[in-house]
Amino acid sequence: MRAEDTLQFMADFYPSIFPTRKHCLNFLFCGVGNGYEWVKGELVDEDGKFEKRYRLVEPVEKAEFEREQMWWDRYRLEQEMHEETGKRINPDYIFEWARLSREYSYIYHFPKNIRPDWKALLEECRQMLKEDGVEI
């Protein structure tokens, strides 16, 4: 499945787990044991059951996360409230990059035949990590 289509699938079917693009990239490239594997230059669900059952009517140019801006606004509000009052942050609005594993994270391990759309997504993830001060 195309990279952007995969993100759109994640956003559409699991919006509480993947409310933003950053959440998806973190899951796909940074964590370990995520249930995806490289096949013919693409990351695919290991059992592939969703790809067999569901197809987008049309491929998307860029995945849309319906409530992404709202999520980031609430995230900032939760951070500010925590800093000002010490109030505990709602766990739904906590984002932390997965601990990178040089041995297993796909950010480090990808095939030589990686498809251009997946390579672009991987580079986007690397850029986000750098912007957030995560050493790669």
Tab-separated table of N, CA, C and O in Angstrom, residues 1-113:
chain	number	residue	atom	x	y	z
A	1	MET	N	0.846	-1.175	0.000
A	1	MET	CA	0.000	0.000	0.000
A	1	MET	C	0.893	1.241	0.000
A	1	MET	O	1.932	1.256	0.659
A	2	ARG	N	0.506	2.251	-0.746
A	2	ARG	CA	1.266	3.496	-0.793
A	2	ARG	C	1.394	4.080	0.617
A	2	ARG	O	0.532	3.901	1.465
A	3	ALA	N	2.462	4.806	0.841
A	3	ALA	CA	2.761	5.359	2.166
A	3	ALA	C	1.633	6.258	2.673
A	3	ALA	O	1.154	6.091	3.796
A	4	GLU	N	1.210	7.212	1.866
A	4	GLU	CA	0.155	8.131	2.310
A	4	GLU	C	-1.165	7.406	2.525
A	4	GLU	O	-1.928	7.755	3.421
A	5	ASP	N	-1.434	6.398	1.721
A	5	ASP	CA	-2.650	5.608	1.906
A	5	ASP	C	-2.611	4.864	3.242
A	5	ASP	O	-3.629	4.732	3.926
A	6	THR	N	-1.439	4.376	3.608
A	6	THR	CA	-1.288	3.700	4.900
A	6	THR	C	-1.584	4.667	6.037
A	6	THR	O	-2.314	4.331	6.981
A	7	LEU	N	-1.029	5.872	5.952
A	7	LEU	CA	-1.310	6.874	6.988
A	7	LEU	C	-2.794	7.203	7.036
A	7	LEU	O	-3.370	7.348	8.123
A	8	GLN	N	-3.420	7.322	5.873
A	8	GLN	CA	-4.846	7.641	5.851
A	8	GLN	C	-5.658	6.527	6.492
A	8	GLN	O	-6.603	6.783	7.239
A	9	PHE	N	-5.278	5.292	6.222
A	9	PHE	CA	-5.945	4.149	6.849
A	9	PHE	C	-5.833	4.237	8.375
A	9	PHE	O	-6.807	4.074	9.093
A	10	MET	N	-4.625	4.531	8.851
A	10	MET	CA	-4.407	4.631	10.302
A	10	MET	C	-5.252	5.761	10.900
A	10	MET	O	-5.858	5.595	11.954
A	11	ALA	N	-5.294	6.894	10.208
A	11	ALA	CA	-6.064	8.049	10.690
A	11	ALA	C	-7.558	7.757	10.694
A	11	ALA	O	-8.268	8.136	11.634
A	12	ASP	N	-8.044	7.085	9.671
A	12	ASP	CA	-9.478	6.825	9.545
A	12	ASP	C	-9.973	5.754	10.515
A	12	ASP	O	-11.037	5.889	11.104
A	13	PHE	N	-9.198	4.690	10.671
A	13	PHE	CA	-9.669	3.568	11.467
A	13	PHE	C	-9.246	3.615	12.931
A	13	PHE	O	-9.868	2.971	13.767
A	14	TYR	N	-8.201	4.371	13.238
A	14	TYR	CA	-7.707	4.435	14.618
A	14	TYR	C	-7.416	5.882	15.030
A	14	TYR	O	-6.307	6.195	15.448
A	15	PRO	N	-8.390	6.778	14.929
A	15	PRO	CA	-8.119	8.195	15.209
A	15	PRO	C	-7.719	8.482	16.652
A	15	PRO	O	-7.006	9.448	16.907
A	16	SER	N	-8.133	7.673	17.598
A	16	SER	CA	-7.735	7.937	18.986
A	16	SER	C	-6.285	7.514	19.234
A	16	SER	O	-5.608	8.080	20.084
A	17	ILE	N	-5.794	6.547	18.482
A	17	ILE	CA	-4.410	6.107	18.621
A	17	ILE	C	-3.488	6.961	17.760
A	17	ILE	O	-2.362	7.259	18.145
A	18	PHE	N	-3.976	7.353	16.585
A	18	PHE	CA	-3.175	8.122	15.630
A	18	PHE	C	-3.880	9.436	15.276
A	18	PHE	O	-4.348	9.611	14.150
A	19	PRO	N	-3.956	10.372	16.240
A	19	PRO	CA	-4.645	11.634	15.962
A	19	PRO	C	-3.853	12.582	15.062
A	19	PRO	O	-4.418	13.519	14.504
A	20	THR	N	-2.541	12.327	14.926
A	20	THR	CA	-1.707	13.217	14.122
A	20	THR	C	-0.757	12.401	13.249
A	20	THR	O	-0.490	11.222	13.505
A	21	ARG	N	-0.237	13.071	12.283
A	21	ARG	CA	0.752	12.463	11.388
A	21	ARG	C	1.970	11.994	12.186
A	21	ARG	O	2.518	10.921	11.952
A	22	LYS	N	2.385	12.808	13.148
A	22	LYS	CA	3.561	12.484	13.962
A	22	LYS	C	3.355	11.171	14.727
A	22	LYS	O	4.278	10.365	14.844
A	23	HIS	N	2.152	10.940	15.217
A	23	HIS	CA	1.859	9.688	15.915
A	23	HIS	C	2.075	8.488	14.990
A	23	HIS	O	2.635	7.474	15.401
A	24	CYS	N	1.608	8.613	13.743
A	24	CYS	CA	1.769	7.511	12.780
A	24	CYS	C	3.235	7.251	12.467
A	24	CYS	O	3.686	6.102	12.468
A	25	LEU	N	3.976	8.322	12.205
A	25	LEU	CA	5.395	8.156	11.858
A	25	LEU	C	6.166	7.558	13.033
A	25	LEU	O	7.035	6.701	12.838
A	26	ASN	N	5.839	7.988	14.232
A	26	ASN	CA	6.459	7.433	15.430
A	26	ASN	C	6.202	5.931	15.499
A	26	ASN	O	7.114	5.134	15.728
A	27	PHE	N	4.967	5.538	15.278
A	27	PHE	CA	4.591	4.128	15.349
A	27	PHE	C	5.289	3.302	14.267
A	27	PHE	O	5.831	2.234	14.548
A	28	LEU	N	5.272	3.802	13.052
A	28	LEU	CA	5.820	3.031	11.935
A	28	LEU	C	7.344	2.921	11.950
A	28	LEU	O	7.895	1.862	11.655
A	29	PHE	N	8.022	4.011	12.283
A	29	PHE	CA	9.474	4.039	12.104
A	29	PHE	C	10.303	3.994	13.386
A	29	PHE	O	11.479	3.653	13.338
A	30	CYS	N	9.727	4.373	14.508
A	30	CYS	CA	10.549	4.511	15.723
A	30	CYS	C	10.394	3.362	16.708
A	30	CYS	O	11.369	2.919	17.299
A	31	GLY	N	9.184	2.906	16.906
A	31	GLY	CA	8.955	1.832	17.866
A	31	GLY	C	9.433	0.499	17.322
A	31	GLY	O	9.917	0.393	16.189
A	32	VAL	N	9.313	-0.516	18.128
A	32	VAL	CA	9.664	-1.872	17.697
A	32	VAL	C	8.469	-2.779	17.948
A	32	VAL	O	7.633	-2.509	18.808
A	33	GLY	N	8.374	-3.825	17.163
A	33	GLY	CA	7.280	-4.775	17.338
A	33	GLY	C	5.930	-4.181	17.006
A	33	GLY	O	4.940	-4.457	17.674
A	34	ASN	N	5.867	-3.375	15.948
A	34	ASN	CA	4.627	-2.690	15.625
A	34	ASN	C	3.691	-3.499	14.715
A	34	ASN	O	2.620	-3.034	14.361
A	35	GLY	N	4.099	-4.687	14.307
A	35	GLY	CA	3.243	-5.509	13.461
A	35	GLY	C	3.385	-5.223	11.972
A	35	GLY	O	2.626	-5.751	11.164
A	36	TYR	N	4.343	-4.369	11.627
A	36	TYR	CA	4.606	-4.067	10.223
A	36	TYR	C	5.960	-4.634	9.836
A	36	TYR	O	6.831	-4.812	10.684
A	37	GLU	N	6.129	-4.909	8.548
A	37	GLU	CA	7.406	-5.389	8.045
A	37	GLU	C	7.617	-4.855	6.638
A	37	GLU	O	6.663	-4.485	5.950
A	38	TRP	N	8.873	-4.808	6.238
A	38	TRP	CA	9.199	-4.350	4.886
A	38	TRP	C	8.942	-5.475	3.895
A	38	TRP	O	9.467	-6.574	4.042
A	39	VAL	N	8.124	-5.189	2.883
A	39	VAL	CA	7.859	-6.136	1.807
A	39	VAL	C	7.890	-5.351	0.503
A	39	VAL	O	7.132	-4.385	0.331
A	40	LYS	N	8.782	-5.738	-0.390
A	40	LYS	CA	8.909	-5.082	-1.695
A	40	LYS	C	9.014	-3.559	-1.568
A	40	LYS	O	8.394	-2.812	-2.313
A	41	GLY	N	9.777	-3.106	-0.581
A	41	GLY	CA	10.046	-1.682	-0.426
A	41	GLY	C	8.971	-0.882	0.278
A	41	GLY	O	9.047	0.340	0.347
A	42	GLU	N	7.958	-1.571	0.820
A	42	GLU	CA	6.873	-0.893	1.530
A	42	GLU	C	6.701	-1.511	2.911
A	42	GLU	O	6.926	-2.707	3.095
A	43	LEU	N	6.277	-0.694	3.872
A	43	LEU	CA	5.906	-1.240	5.172
A	43	LEU	C	4.469	-1.734	5.070
A	43	LEU	O	3.577	-0.980	4.661
A	44	VAL	N	4.260	-2.986	5.414
A	44	VAL	CA	2.915	-3.562	5.349
A	44	VAL	C	2.593	-4.274	6.649
A	44	VAL	O	3.478	-4.780	7.339
A	45	ASP	N	1.321	-4.302	6.957
A	45	ASP	CA	0.832	-5.027	8.127
A	45	ASP	C	1.230	-6.492	7.936
A	45	ASP	O	0.986	-7.073	6.873
A	46	GLU	N	1.841	-7.095	8.953
A	46	GLU	CA	2.378	-8.457	8.809
A	46	GLU	C	1.346	-9.464	8.332
A	46	GLU	O	1.643	-10.311	7.512
A	47	ASP	N	0.128	-9.385	8.863
A	47	ASP	CA	-0.859	-10.358	8.404
A	47	ASP	C	-1.633	-9.851	7.194
A	47	ASP	O	-2.282	-10.622	6.507
A	48	GLY	N	-1.563	-8.557	6.929
A	48	GLY	CA	-2.166	-7.987	5.734
A	48	GLY	C	-3.675	-8.066	5.668
A	48	GLY	O	-4.265	-7.815	4.624
A	49	LYS	N	-4.337	-8.395	6.771
A	49	LYS	CA	-5.787	-8.587	6.705
A	49	LYS	C	-6.528	-7.297	6.369
A	49	LYS	O	-7.517	-7.325	5.650
A	50	PHE	N	-6.040	-6.161	6.858
A	50	PHE	CA	-6.743	-4.915	6.570
A	50	PHE	C	-6.584	-4.517	5.110
A	50	PHE	O	-7.525	-4.071	4.475
A	51	GLU	N	-5.376	-4.681	4.580
A	51	GLU	CA	-5.146	-4.335	3.186
A	51	GLU	C	-5.974	-5.216	2.252
A	51	GLU	O	-6.356	-4.799	1.176
A	52	LYS	N	-6.245	-6.443	2.675
A	52	LYS	CA	-7.058	-7.335	1.858
A	52	LYS	C	-8.532	-6.926	1.877
A	52	LYS	O	-9.241	-7.127	0.906
A	53	ARG	N	-8.974	-6.367	3.008
A	53	ARG	CA	-10.391	-6.033	3.148
A	53	ARG	C	-10.750	-4.622	2.714
A	53	ARG	O	-11.847	-4.376	2.266
A	54	TYR	N	-9.832	-3.694	2.913
A	54	TYR	CA	-10.157	-2.291	2.692
A	54	TYR	C	-9.229	-1.655	1.666
A	54	TYR	O	-8.035	-1.858	1.701
A	55	ARG	N	-9.800	-0.875	0.799
A	55	ARG	CA	-9.047	-0.111	-0.188
A	55	ARG	C	-9.642	1.287	-0.231
A	55	ARG	O	-10.855	1.460	-0.132
A	56	LEU	N	-8.797	2.269	-0.399
A	56	LEU	CA	-9.294	3.618	-0.602
A	56	LEU	C	-9.926	3.696	-1.985
A	56	LEU	O	-9.441	3.052	-2.925
A	57	VAL	N	-10.975	4.454	-2.105
A	57	VAL	CA	-11.618	4.621	-3.405
A	57	VAL	C	-10.625	5.249	-4.371
A	57	VAL	O	-10.505	4.829	-5.515
A	58	GLU	N	-9.893	6.251	-3.878
A	58	GLU	CA	-8.831	6.882	-4.656
A	58	GLU	C	-7.620	7.069	-3.757
A	58	GLU	O	-7.775	7.370	-2.578
A	59	PRO	N	-6.434	6.911	-4.289
A	59	PRO	CA	-5.237	7.175	-3.477
A	59	PRO	C	-5.239	8.641	-3.024
A	59	PRO	O	-5.757	9.505	-3.720
A	60	VAL	N	-4.671	8.883	-1.861
A	60	VAL	CA	-4.605	10.259	-1.370
A	60	VAL	C	-3.230	10.841	-1.653
A	60	VAL	O	-2.231	10.132	-1.648
A	61	GLU	N	-3.204	12.135	-1.909
A	61	GLU	CA	-1.929	12.804	-2.140
A	61	GLU	C	-1.195	12.952	-0.818
A	61	GLU	O	-0.004	12.679	-0.718
A	62	LYS	N	-1.935	13.404	0.204
A	62	LYS	CA	-1.379	13.538	1.551
A	62	LYS	C	-2.483	13.178	2.531
A	62	LYS	O	-3.596	13.690	2.431
A	63	ALA	N	-2.169	12.285	3.461
A	63	ALA	CA	-3.159	11.834	4.437
A	63	ALA	C	-3.713	13.017	5.226
A	63	ALA	O	-2.985	13.943	5.563
A	64	GLU	N	-5.017	12.955	5.489
A	64	GLU	CA	-5.686	14.000	6.256
A	64	GLU	C	-6.060	13.457	7.630
A	64	GLU	O	-6.684	12.414	7.742
A	65	PHE	N	-5.680	14.202	8.635
A	65	PHE	CA	-6.022	13.862	10.007
A	65	PHE	C	-7.064	14.878	10.446
A	65	PHE	O	-6.737	16.030	10.721
A	66	GLU	N	-8.293	14.438	10.468
A	66	GLU	CA	-9.444	15.318	10.638
A	66	GLU	C	-9.338	16.264	11.822
A	66	GLU	O	-9.725	17.415	11.742
A	67	ARG	N	-8.793	15.791	12.924
A	67	ARG	CA	-8.741	16.610	14.141
A	67	ARG	C	-7.313	16.936	14.579
A	67	ARG	O	-7.074	17.217	15.748
A	68	GLU	N	-6.378	16.912	13.641
A	68	GLU	CA	-4.975	17.114	14.012
A	68	GLU	C	-4.738	18.473	14.669
A	68	GLU	O	-4.117	18.552	15.731
A	69	GLN	N	-5.204	19.534	14.055
A	69	GLN	CA	-4.973	20.860	14.623
A	69	GLN	C	-5.608	20.986	15.997
A	69	GLN	O	-5.014	21.527	16.920
A	70	MET	N	-6.805	20.438	16.147
A	70	MET	CA	-7.480	20.461	17.441
A	70	MET	C	-6.650	19.695	18.492
A	70	MET	O	-6.512	20.134	19.631
A	71	TRP	N	-6.083	18.567	18.086
A	71	TRP	CA	-5.280	17.775	19.020
A	71	TRP	C	-4.063	18.573	19.484
A	71	TRP	O	-3.763	18.623	20.669
A	72	TRP	N	-3.342	19.201	18.529
A	72	TRP	CA	-2.153	19.963	18.903
A	72	TRP	C	-2.513	21.184	19.747
A	72	TRP	O	-1.774	21.543	20.662
A	73	ASP	N	-3.650	21.825	19.485
A	73	ASP	CA	-4.099	22.950	20.315
A	73	ASP	C	-4.342	22.486	21.744
A	73	ASP	O	-3.923	23.132	22.704
A	74	ARG	N	-5.016	21.355	21.886
A	74	ARG	CA	-5.290	20.823	23.219
A	74	ARG	C	-4.002	20.375	23.907
A	74	ARG	O	-3.813	20.560	25.105
A	75	TYR	N	-3.094	19.803	23.131
A	75	TYR	CA	-1.795	19.381	23.652
A	75	TYR	C	-1.077	20.582	24.273
A	75	TYR	O	-0.585	20.516	25.399
A	76	ARG	N	-1.022	21.703	23.541
A	76	ARG	CA	-0.369	22.911	24.054
A	76	ARG	C	-1.081	23.443	25.296
A	76	ARG	O	-0.439	23.850	26.258
A	77	LEU	N	-2.399	23.418	25.279
A	77	LEU	CA	-3.173	23.867	26.439
A	77	LEU	C	-2.856	23.010	27.660
A	77	LEU	O	-2.652	23.538	28.763
A	78	GLU	N	-2.819	21.719	27.480
A	78	GLU	CA	-2.506	20.804	28.587
A	78	GLU	C	-1.105	21.095	29.131
A	78	GLU	O	-0.899	21.104	30.349
A	79	GLN	N	-0.139	21.341	28.254
A	79	GLN	CA	1.223	21.658	28.683
A	79	GLN	C	1.241	22.958	29.495
A	79	GLN	O	1.872	23.028	30.547
A	80	GLU	N	0.549	23.976	28.988
A	80	GLU	CA	0.499	25.273	29.683
A	80	GLU	C	-0.159	25.143	31.050
A	80	GLU	O	0.337	25.693	32.040
A	81	MET	N	-1.273	24.428	31.106
A	81	MET	CA	-1.971	24.257	32.387
A	81	MET	C	-1.082	23.521	33.384
A	81	MET	O	-1.047	23.850	34.569
A	82	HIS	N	-0.346	22.533	32.893
A	82	HIS	CA	0.554	21.783	33.762
A	82	HIS	C	1.658	22.694	34.312
A	82	HIS	O	1.959	22.663	35.508
A	83	GLU	N	2.230	23.514	33.431
A	83	GLU	CA	3.303	24.413	33.861
A	83	GLU	C	2.798	25.471	34.842
A	83	GLU	O	3.494	25.815	35.795
A	84	GLU	N	1.597	25.974	34.616
A	84	GLU	CA	1.059	27.043	35.465
A	84	GLU	C	0.506	26.534	36.788
A	84	GLU	O	0.656	27.194	37.817
A	85	THR	N	-0.155	25.392	36.767
A	85	THR	CA	-0.862	24.938	37.961
A	85	THR	C	-0.341	23.627	38.534
A	85	THR	O	-0.719	23.259	39.645
A	86	GLY	N	0.466	22.915	37.772
A	86	GLY	CA	0.932	21.607	38.219
A	86	GLY	C	-0.102	20.525	37.963
A	86	GLY	O	0.097	19.372	38.338
A	87	LYS	N	-1.232	20.919	37.353
A	87	LYS	CA	-2.288	19.959	37.041
A	87	LYS	C	-1.739	18.845	36.152
A	87	LYS	O	-0.953	19.092	35.252
A	88	ARG	N	-2.155	17.649	36.464
A	88	ARG	CA	-1.718	16.496	35.689
A	88	ARG	C	-2.223	16.604	34.254
A	88	ARG	O	-3.358	17.014	34.005
A	89	ILE	N	-1.378	16.221	33.301
A	89	ILE	CA	-1.743	16.266	31.887
A	89	ILE	C	-2.635	15.078	31.558
A	89	ILE	O	-2.349	13.945	31.937
A	90	ASN	N	-3.714	15.367	30.849
A	90	ASN	CA	-4.610	14.319	30.379
A	90	ASN	C	-3.792	13.361	29.511
A	90	ASN	O	-3.164	13.783	28.542
A	91	PRO	N	-3.782	12.069	29.833
A	91	PRO	CA	-2.960	11.111	29.077
A	91	PRO	C	-3.288	11.054	27.586
A	91	PRO	O	-2.453	10.634	26.782
A	92	ASP	N	-4.481	11.480	27.199
A	92	ASP	CA	-4.838	11.500	25.782
A	92	ASP	C	-4.041	12.552	25.019
A	92	ASP	O	-4.024	12.548	23.798
A	93	TYR	N	-3.407	13.473	25.752
A	93	TYR	CA	-2.687	14.575	25.115
A	93	TYR	C	-1.214	14.600	25.505
A	93	TYR	O	-0.622	15.644	25.693
A	94	ILE	N	-0.660	13.424	25.592
A	94	ILE	CA	0.775	13.289	25.834
A	94	ILE	C	1.376	12.688	24.570
A	94	ILE	O	0.848	11.727	24.014
A	95	PHE	N	2.443	13.283	24.105
A	95	PHE	CA	3.161	12.695	22.973
A	95	PHE	C	4.624	12.575	23.356
A	95	PHE	O	5.245	13.544	23.790
A	96	GLU	N	5.168	11.391	23.185
A	96	GLU	CA	6.591	11.151	23.374
A	96	GLU	C	7.053	10.236	22.250
A	96	GLU	O	6.370	9.274	21.908
A	97	TRP	N	8.191	10.563	21.692
A	97	TRP	CA	8.764	9.691	20.687
A	97	TRP	C	9.127	8.364	21.335
A	97	TRP	O	9.576	8.329	22.479
A	98	ALA	N	8.946	7.292	20.607
A	98	ALA	CA	9.362	5.979	21.089
A	98	ALA	C	10.873	5.975	21.255
A	98	ALA	O	11.591	6.702	20.565
A	99	ARG	N	11.325	5.185	22.162
A	99	ARG	CA	12.768	5.045	22.353
A	99	ARG	C	13.336	4.313	21.141
A	99	ARG	O	12.957	3.172	20.848
A	100	LEU	N	14.216	4.983	20.435
A	100	LEU	CA	14.780	4.405	19.213
A	100	LEU	C	15.721	3.255	19.530
A	100	LEU	O	16.512	3.329	20.463
A	101	SER	N	15.612	2.217	18.730
A	101	SER	CA	16.505	1.066	18.854
A	101	SER	C	17.331	0.970	17.582
A	101	SER	O	16.795	0.726	16.504
A	102	ARG	N	18.645	1.176	17.726
A	102	ARG	CA	19.509	1.072	16.544
A	102	ARG	C	19.455	-0.333	15.943
A	102	ARG	O	19.733	-0.518	14.769
A	103	GLU	N	19.076	-1.286	16.755
A	103	GLU	CA	19.032	-2.664	16.281
A	103	GLU	C	17.715	-3.001	15.570
A	103	GLU	O	17.703	-3.799	14.639
A	104	TYR	N	16.599	-2.363	15.992
A	104	TYR	CA	15.304	-2.792	15.471
A	104	TYR	C	14.435	-1.706	14.829
A	104	TYR	O	13.574	-2.032	14.021
A	105	SER	N	14.573	-0.449	15.187
A	105	SER	CA	13.684	0.587	14.650
A	105	SER	C	13.864	0.744	13.144
A	105	SER	O	14.987	0.797	12.640
A	106	TYR	N	12.752	0.857	12.447
A	106	TYR	CA	12.795	0.979	10.987
A	106	TYR	C	13.384	2.307	10.521
A	106	TYR	O	13.735	2.437	9.350
A	107	ILE	N	13.521	3.270	11.401
A	107	ILE	CA	14.171	4.529	11.032
A	107	ILE	C	15.622	4.265	10.626
A	107	ILE	O	16.203	4.984	9.827
A	108	TYR	N	16.199	3.203	11.181
A	108	TYR	CA	17.566	2.801	10.855
A	108	TYR	C	17.609	1.651	9.854
A	108	TYR	O	18.601	1.471	9.160
A	109	HIS	N	16.582	0.833	9.844
A	109	HIS	CA	16.598	-0.400	9.049
A	109	HIS	C	15.501	-0.375	8.002
A	109	HIS	O	14.326	-0.534	8.314
A	110	PHE	N	15.907	-0.166	6.793
A	110	PHE	CA	14.970	-0.157	5.674
A	110	PHE	C	15.675	-0.786	4.480
A	110	PHE	O	16.901	-0.793	4.397
A	111	PRO	N	14.897	-1.332	3.562
A	111	PRO	CA	15.508	-2.055	2.444
A	111	PRO	C	16.151	-1.132	1.413
A	111	PRO	O	15.787	0.038	1.302
A	112	LYS	N	17.076	-1.668	0.676
A	112	LYS	CA	17.722	-0.903	-0.396
A	112	LYS	C	16.717	-0.538	-1.480
A	112	LYS	O	16.862	0.478	-2.145
A	113	ASN	N	15.687	-1.359	-1.633
A	113	ASN	CA	14.689	-1.104	-2.669
A	113	ASN	C	13.477	-0.335	-2.127
A	113	ASN	O	12.373	-0.439	-2.664
